[in-house]
Tab-separated table of C-alpha atoms and ligand atoms in Angstrom:
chain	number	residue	atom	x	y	z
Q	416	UNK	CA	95.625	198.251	145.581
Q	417	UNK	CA	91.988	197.501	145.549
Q	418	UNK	CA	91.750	197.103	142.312
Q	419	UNK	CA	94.415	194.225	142.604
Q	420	UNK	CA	93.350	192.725	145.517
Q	421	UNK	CA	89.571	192.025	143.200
Q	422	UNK	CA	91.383	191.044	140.872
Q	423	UNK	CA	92.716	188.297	142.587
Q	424	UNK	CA	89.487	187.349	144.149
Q	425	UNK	CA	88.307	186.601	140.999
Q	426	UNK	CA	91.274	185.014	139.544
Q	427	UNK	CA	91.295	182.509	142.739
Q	428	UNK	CA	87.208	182.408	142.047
Q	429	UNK	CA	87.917	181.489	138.746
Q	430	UNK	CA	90.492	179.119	139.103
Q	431	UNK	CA	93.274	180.428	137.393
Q	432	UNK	CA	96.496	179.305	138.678
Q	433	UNK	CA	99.196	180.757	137.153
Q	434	UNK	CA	99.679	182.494	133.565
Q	435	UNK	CA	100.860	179.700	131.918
Q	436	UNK	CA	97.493	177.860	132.729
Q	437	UNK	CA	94.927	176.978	130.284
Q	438	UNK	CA	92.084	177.252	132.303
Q	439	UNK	CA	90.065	179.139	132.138
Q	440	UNK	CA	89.702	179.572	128.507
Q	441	UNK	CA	88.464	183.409	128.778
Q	442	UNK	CA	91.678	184.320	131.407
Q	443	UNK	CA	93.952	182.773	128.798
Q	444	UNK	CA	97.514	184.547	128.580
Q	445	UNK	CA	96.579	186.551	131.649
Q	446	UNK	CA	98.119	186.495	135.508
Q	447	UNK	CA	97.274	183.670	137.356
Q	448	UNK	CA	96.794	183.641	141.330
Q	449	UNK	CA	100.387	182.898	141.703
Q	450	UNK	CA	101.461	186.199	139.574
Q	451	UNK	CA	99.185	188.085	141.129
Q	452	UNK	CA	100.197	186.978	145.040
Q	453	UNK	CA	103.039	187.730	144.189
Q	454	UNK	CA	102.569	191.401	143.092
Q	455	UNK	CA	99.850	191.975	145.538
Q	456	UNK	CA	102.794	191.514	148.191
Q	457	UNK	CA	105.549	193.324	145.926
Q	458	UNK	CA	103.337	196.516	146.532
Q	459	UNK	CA	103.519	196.486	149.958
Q	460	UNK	CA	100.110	194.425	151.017
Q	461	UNK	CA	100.145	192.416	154.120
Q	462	UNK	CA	99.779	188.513	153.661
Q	463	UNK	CA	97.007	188.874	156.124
Q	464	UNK	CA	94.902	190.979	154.055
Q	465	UNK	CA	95.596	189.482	150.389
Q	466	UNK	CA	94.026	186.394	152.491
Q	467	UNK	CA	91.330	188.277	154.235
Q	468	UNK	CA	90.060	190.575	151.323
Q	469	UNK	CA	90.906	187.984	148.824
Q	470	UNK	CA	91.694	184.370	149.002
Q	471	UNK	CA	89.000	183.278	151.597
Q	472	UNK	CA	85.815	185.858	149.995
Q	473	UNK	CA	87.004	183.348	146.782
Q	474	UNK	CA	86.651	180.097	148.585
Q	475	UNK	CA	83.634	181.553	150.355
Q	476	UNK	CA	82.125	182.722	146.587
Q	477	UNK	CA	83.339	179.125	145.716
Q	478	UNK	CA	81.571	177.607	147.981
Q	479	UNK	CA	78.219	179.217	147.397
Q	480	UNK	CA	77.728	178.312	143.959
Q	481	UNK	CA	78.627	174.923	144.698
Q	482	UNK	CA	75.782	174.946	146.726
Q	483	UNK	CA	73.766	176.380	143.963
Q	484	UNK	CA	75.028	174.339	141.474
Q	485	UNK	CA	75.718	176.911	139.391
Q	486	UNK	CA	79.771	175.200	139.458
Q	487	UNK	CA	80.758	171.751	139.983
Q	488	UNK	CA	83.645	169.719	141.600
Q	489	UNK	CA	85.934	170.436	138.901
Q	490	UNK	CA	85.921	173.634	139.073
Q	491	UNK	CA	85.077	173.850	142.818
Q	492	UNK	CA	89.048	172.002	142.757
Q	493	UNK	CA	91.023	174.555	140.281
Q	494	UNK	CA	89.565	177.114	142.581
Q	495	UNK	CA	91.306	175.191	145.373
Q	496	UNK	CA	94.381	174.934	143.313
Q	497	UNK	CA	94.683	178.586	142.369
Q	498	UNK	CA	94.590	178.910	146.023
Q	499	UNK	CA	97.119	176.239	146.821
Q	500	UNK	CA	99.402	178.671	144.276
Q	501	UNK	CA	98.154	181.628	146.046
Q	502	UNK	CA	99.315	180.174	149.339
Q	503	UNK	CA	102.921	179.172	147.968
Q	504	UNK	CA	103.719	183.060	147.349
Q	505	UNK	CA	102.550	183.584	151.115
Q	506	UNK	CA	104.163	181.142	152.824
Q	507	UNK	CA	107.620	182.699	153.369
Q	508	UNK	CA	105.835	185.271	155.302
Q	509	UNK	CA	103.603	183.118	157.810
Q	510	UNK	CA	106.924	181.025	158.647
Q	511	UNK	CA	110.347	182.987	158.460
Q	512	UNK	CA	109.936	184.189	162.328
Q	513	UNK	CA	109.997	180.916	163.538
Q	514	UNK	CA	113.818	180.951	165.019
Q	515	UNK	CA	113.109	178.418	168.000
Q	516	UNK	CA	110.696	175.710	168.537
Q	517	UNK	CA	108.334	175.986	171.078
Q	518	UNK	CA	106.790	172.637	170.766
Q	519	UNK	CA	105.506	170.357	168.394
Q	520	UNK	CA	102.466	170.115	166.445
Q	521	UNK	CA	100.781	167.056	164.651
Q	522	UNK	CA	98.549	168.255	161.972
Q	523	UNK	CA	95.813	166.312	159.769
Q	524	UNK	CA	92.285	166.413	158.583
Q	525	UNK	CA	90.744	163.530	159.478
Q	526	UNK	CA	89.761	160.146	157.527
Q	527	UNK	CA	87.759	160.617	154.732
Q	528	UNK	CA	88.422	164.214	154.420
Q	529	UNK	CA	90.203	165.563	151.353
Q	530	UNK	CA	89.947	169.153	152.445
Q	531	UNK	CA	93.487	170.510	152.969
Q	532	UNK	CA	93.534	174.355	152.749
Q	533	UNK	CA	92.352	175.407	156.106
Q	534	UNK	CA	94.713	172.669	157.324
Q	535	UNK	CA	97.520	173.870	155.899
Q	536	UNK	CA	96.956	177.937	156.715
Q	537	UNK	CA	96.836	176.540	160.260
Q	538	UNK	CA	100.224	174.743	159.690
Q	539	UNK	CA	101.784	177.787	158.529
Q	540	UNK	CA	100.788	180.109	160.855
Q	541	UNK	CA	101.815	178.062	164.122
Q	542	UNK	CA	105.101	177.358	161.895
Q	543	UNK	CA	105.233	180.831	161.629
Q	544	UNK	CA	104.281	181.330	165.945
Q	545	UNK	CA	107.376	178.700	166.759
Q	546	UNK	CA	106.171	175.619	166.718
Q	547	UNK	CA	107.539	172.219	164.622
Q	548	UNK	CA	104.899	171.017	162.114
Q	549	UNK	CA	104.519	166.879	161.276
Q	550	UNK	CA	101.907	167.547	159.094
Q	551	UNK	CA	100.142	164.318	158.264
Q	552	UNK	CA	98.186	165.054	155.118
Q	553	UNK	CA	94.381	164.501	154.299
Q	554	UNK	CA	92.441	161.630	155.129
Q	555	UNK	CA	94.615	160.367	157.885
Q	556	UNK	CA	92.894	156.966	159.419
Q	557	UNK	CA	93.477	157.525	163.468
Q	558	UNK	CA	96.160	154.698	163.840
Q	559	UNK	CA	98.250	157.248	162.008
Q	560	UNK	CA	97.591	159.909	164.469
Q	561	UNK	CA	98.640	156.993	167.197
Q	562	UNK	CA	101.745	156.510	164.768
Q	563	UNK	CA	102.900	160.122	165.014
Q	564	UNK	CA	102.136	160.500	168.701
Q	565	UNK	CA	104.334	157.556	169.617
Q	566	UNK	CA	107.038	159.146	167.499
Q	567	UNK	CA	106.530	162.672	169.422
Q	568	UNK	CA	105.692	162.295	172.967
Q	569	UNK	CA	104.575	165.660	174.226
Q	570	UNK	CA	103.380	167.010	170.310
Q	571	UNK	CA	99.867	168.340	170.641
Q	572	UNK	CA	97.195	167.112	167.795
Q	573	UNK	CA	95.546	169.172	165.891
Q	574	UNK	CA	92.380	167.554	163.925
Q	575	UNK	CA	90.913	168.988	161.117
Q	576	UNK	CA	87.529	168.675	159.540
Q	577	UNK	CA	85.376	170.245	156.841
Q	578	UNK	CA	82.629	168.310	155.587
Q	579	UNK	CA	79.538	167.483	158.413
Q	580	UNK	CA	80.089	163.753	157.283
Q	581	UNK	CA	83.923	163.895	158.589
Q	582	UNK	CA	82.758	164.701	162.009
Q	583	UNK	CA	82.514	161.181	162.754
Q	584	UNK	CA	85.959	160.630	162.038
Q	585	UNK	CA	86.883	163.425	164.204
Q	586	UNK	CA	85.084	161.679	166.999
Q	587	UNK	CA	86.290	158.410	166.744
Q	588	UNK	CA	89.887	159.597	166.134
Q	589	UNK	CA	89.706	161.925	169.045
Q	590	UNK	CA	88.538	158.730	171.121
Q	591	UNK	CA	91.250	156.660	169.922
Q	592	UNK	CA	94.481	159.314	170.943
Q	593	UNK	CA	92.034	159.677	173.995
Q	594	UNK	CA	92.176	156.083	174.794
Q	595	UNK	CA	96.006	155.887	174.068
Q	596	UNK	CA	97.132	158.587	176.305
Q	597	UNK	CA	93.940	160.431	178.336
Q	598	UNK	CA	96.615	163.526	178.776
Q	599	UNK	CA	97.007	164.058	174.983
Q	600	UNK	CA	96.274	167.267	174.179
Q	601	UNK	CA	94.022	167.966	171.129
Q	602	UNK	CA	92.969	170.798	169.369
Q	603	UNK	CA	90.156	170.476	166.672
Q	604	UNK	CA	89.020	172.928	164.111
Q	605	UNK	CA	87.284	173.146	160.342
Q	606	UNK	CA	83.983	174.670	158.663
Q	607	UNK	CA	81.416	172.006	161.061
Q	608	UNK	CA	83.273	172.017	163.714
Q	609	UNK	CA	81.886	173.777	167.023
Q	610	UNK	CA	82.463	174.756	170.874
Q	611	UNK	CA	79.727	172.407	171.726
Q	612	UNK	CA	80.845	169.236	169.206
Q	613	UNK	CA	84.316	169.774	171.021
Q	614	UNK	CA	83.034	169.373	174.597
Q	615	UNK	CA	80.587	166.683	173.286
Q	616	UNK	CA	83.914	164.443	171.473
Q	617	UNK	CA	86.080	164.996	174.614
Q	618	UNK	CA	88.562	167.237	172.680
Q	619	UNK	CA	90.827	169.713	174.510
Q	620	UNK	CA	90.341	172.988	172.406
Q	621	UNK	CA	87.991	174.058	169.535
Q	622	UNK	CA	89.461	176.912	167.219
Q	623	UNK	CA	87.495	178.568	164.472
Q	624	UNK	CA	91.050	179.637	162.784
Q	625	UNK	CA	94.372	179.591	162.626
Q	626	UNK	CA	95.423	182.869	165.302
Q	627	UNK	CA	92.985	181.299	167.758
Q	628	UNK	CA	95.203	177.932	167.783
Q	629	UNK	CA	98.361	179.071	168.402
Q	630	UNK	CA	96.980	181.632	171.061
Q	631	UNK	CA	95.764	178.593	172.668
Q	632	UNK	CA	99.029	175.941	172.099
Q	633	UNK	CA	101.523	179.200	173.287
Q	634	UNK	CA	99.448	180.110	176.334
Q	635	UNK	CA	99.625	176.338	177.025
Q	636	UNK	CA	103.306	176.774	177.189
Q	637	UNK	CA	103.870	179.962	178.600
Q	638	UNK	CA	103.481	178.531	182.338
Q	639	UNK	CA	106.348	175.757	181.484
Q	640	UNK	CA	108.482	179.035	180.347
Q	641	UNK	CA	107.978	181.474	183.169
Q	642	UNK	CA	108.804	178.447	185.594
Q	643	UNK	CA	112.256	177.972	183.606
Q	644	UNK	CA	111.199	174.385	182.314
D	1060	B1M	CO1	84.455	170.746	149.285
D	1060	B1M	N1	82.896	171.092	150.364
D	1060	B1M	N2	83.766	168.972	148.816
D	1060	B1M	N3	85.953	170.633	148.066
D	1060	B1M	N4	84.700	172.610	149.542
D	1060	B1M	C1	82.863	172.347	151.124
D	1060	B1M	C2	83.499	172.174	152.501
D	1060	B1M	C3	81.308	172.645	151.169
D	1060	B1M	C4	80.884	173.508	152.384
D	1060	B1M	C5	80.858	173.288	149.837
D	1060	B1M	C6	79.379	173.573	149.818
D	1060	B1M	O1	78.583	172.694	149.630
D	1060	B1M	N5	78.995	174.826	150.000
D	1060	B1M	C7	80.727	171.183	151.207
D	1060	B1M	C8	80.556	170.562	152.582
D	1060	B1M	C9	79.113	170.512	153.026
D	1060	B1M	C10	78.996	169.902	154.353
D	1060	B1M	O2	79.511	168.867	154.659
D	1060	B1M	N6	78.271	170.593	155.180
D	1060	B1M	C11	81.733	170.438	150.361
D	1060	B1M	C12	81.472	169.215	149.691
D	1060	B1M	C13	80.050	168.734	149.737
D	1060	B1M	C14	82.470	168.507	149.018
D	1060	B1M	C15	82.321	167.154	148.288
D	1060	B1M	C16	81.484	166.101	149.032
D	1060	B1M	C17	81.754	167.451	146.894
D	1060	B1M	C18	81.462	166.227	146.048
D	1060	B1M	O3	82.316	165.434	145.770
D	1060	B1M	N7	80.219	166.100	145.661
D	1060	B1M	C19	83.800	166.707	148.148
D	1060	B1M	C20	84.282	165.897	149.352
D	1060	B1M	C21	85.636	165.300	149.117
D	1060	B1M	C22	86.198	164.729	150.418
D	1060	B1M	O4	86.730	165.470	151.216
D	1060	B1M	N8	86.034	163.437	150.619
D	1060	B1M	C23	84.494	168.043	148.127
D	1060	B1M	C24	85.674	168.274	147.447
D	1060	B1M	C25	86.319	169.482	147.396
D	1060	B1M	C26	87.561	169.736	146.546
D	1060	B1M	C27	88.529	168.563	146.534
D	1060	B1M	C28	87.102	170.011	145.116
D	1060	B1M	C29	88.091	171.082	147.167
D	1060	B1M	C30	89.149	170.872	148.268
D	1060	B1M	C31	90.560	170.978	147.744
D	1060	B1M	C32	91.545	171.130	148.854
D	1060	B1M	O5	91.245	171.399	150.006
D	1060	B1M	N9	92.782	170.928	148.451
D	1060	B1M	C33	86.853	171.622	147.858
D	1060	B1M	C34	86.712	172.986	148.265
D	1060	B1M	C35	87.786	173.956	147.784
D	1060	B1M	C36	85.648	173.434	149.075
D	1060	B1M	C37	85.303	174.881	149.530
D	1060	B1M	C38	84.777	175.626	148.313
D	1060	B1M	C39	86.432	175.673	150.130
D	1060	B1M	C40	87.097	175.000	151.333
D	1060	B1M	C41	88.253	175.872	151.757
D	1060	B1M	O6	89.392	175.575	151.447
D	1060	B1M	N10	87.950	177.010	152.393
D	1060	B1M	C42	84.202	174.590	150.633
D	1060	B1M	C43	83.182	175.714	150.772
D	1060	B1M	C44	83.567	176.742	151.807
D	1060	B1M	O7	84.372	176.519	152.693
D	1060	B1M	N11	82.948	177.880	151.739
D	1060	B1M	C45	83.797	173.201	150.362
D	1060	B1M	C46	88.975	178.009	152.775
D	1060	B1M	C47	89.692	177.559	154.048
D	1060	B1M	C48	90.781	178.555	154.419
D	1060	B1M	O8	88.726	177.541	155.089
D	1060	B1M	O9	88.946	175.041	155.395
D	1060	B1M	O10	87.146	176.352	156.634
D	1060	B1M	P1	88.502	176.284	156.033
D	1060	B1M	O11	89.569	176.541	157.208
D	1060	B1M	C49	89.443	177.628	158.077
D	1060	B1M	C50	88.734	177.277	159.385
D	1060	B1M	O12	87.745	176.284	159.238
D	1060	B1M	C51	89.843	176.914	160.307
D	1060	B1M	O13	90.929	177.715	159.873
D	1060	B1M	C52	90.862	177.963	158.470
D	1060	B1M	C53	91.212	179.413	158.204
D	1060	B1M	O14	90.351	180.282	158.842
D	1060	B1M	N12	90.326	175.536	160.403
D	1060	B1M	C54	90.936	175.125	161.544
D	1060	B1M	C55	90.357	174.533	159.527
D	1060	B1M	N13	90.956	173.470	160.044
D	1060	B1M	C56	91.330	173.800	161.291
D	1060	B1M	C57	92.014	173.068	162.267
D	1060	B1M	C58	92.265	173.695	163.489
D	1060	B1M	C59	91.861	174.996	163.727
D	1060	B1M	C60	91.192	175.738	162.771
D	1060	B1M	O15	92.917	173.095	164.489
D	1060	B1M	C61	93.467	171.816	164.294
């Protein structure tokens, strides 16, 4: 089980998406992340640790040489893609106990922001907790944000960021639903994102990750329950 699990670390590290993948040259003919996801869960592993002992120490490995230059945006984005194929194989599990919908829940990551991953484990796991996803994509300018609330009075808004330069964004597009409707709930999360940048921007909730979030949006509705609304 170990053994597997490093394996697909470095697979994910690596950038290796699936066996029919090229890249990279010296994995050719061999499992991709999307085999191995796959057989990590066959054998009995929880989704939750294949991410936590596998998939995120990758991005996090990923990440660090980027900073060292020791790998570049290329290969910085198959690592994000044997990730993406990673995720596909856990999906199914995040979001198959969703039977009713508590609420629903307006996803981005905010204008000039490709990053999407963190996004979309957040969208799967408060799938997975109940909740209706209109996920809007990356780099969503805040008009569409004022778009999708129109469209779903009540939805919460969840705002995702991961570069320092994005926080802006976050800010401005948190001011803008703000402005709109002052009783908008929003929930904002990602890499630079903090307790103190949340108070700061006016934002309703910071989460670090995904658990945290839909703690937060099904204590939010739990009073509405209890009193039969
Ligand atoms: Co980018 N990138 N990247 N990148 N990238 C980072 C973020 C960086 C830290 C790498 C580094 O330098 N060490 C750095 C940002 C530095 C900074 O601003 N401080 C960086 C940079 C610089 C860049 C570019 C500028 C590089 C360039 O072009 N020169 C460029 C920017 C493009 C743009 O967005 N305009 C860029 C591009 C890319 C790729 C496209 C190649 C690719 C993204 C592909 C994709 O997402 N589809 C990419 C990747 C993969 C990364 C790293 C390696 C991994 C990000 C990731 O997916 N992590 C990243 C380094 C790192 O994170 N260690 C890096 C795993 C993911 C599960 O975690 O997204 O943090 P995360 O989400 C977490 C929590 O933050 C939280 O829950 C998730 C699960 O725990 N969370 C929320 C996230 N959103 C939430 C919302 C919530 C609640 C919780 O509520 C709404």
């Amino acid at each position: 089980m170990e053994d597997l699990l490093k394996k697909l670390l470095h697979t994910v590290e690596m950038g290796k998406v699936s066996s029919k993948s090229s890249y990279p040259v010296h994995l050719k003919g061999q499992d991709g992340s999307y085999e191995l996801t796959k057989r990590a869960l066959d054998s009995g592993l929880s989704p939750q640790m294949i991410l936590n002992k596998s998939l995120m120490p990758a991005m996090e490995r990923v990440g660090k040489k980027f900073s060292e230059r020791q790998i570049f945006v290329p290969q910085m984005l198959m690592s994000a893609k044997a990730m993406g194929a990673a995720m596909v194989q856990l999906k199914p599990f995040f979001t198959s106990g969703a039977l009713s919908t508590r609420g629903t829940f307006i996803i981005g990551t905010v204008k000039g922001d490709l990053h999407d991953i963190g996004k979309n484990l957040v969208s799967m796991i408060v799938e997975g907790g109940g909740w209706s996803i209109v996920d809007l994509g990356v780099d969503v300018r805040p008009v569409r944000f004022l778009e999708a609330m129109e469209k779903y009075p009540g939805a919460v808004i969840g705002l995702s960021a991961l570069l320092t330069t994005t926080l802006d964004s976050m800010e401005v597009t948190v001011a803008e639903i703000k402005e709109r409707d002052g009783k908008r709930i929003i929930l904002v999360g990602g890499a630079p994102v903090t307790q103190d940048f949340c108070n700061r921007v006016g934002a309703d909730f910071y989460s670090p990750d995904p658990q945290n979030a839909l703690n937060y949006l099904n204590q939010m509705i739990t009073p509405q329950i209890s009193a039969g609304i």
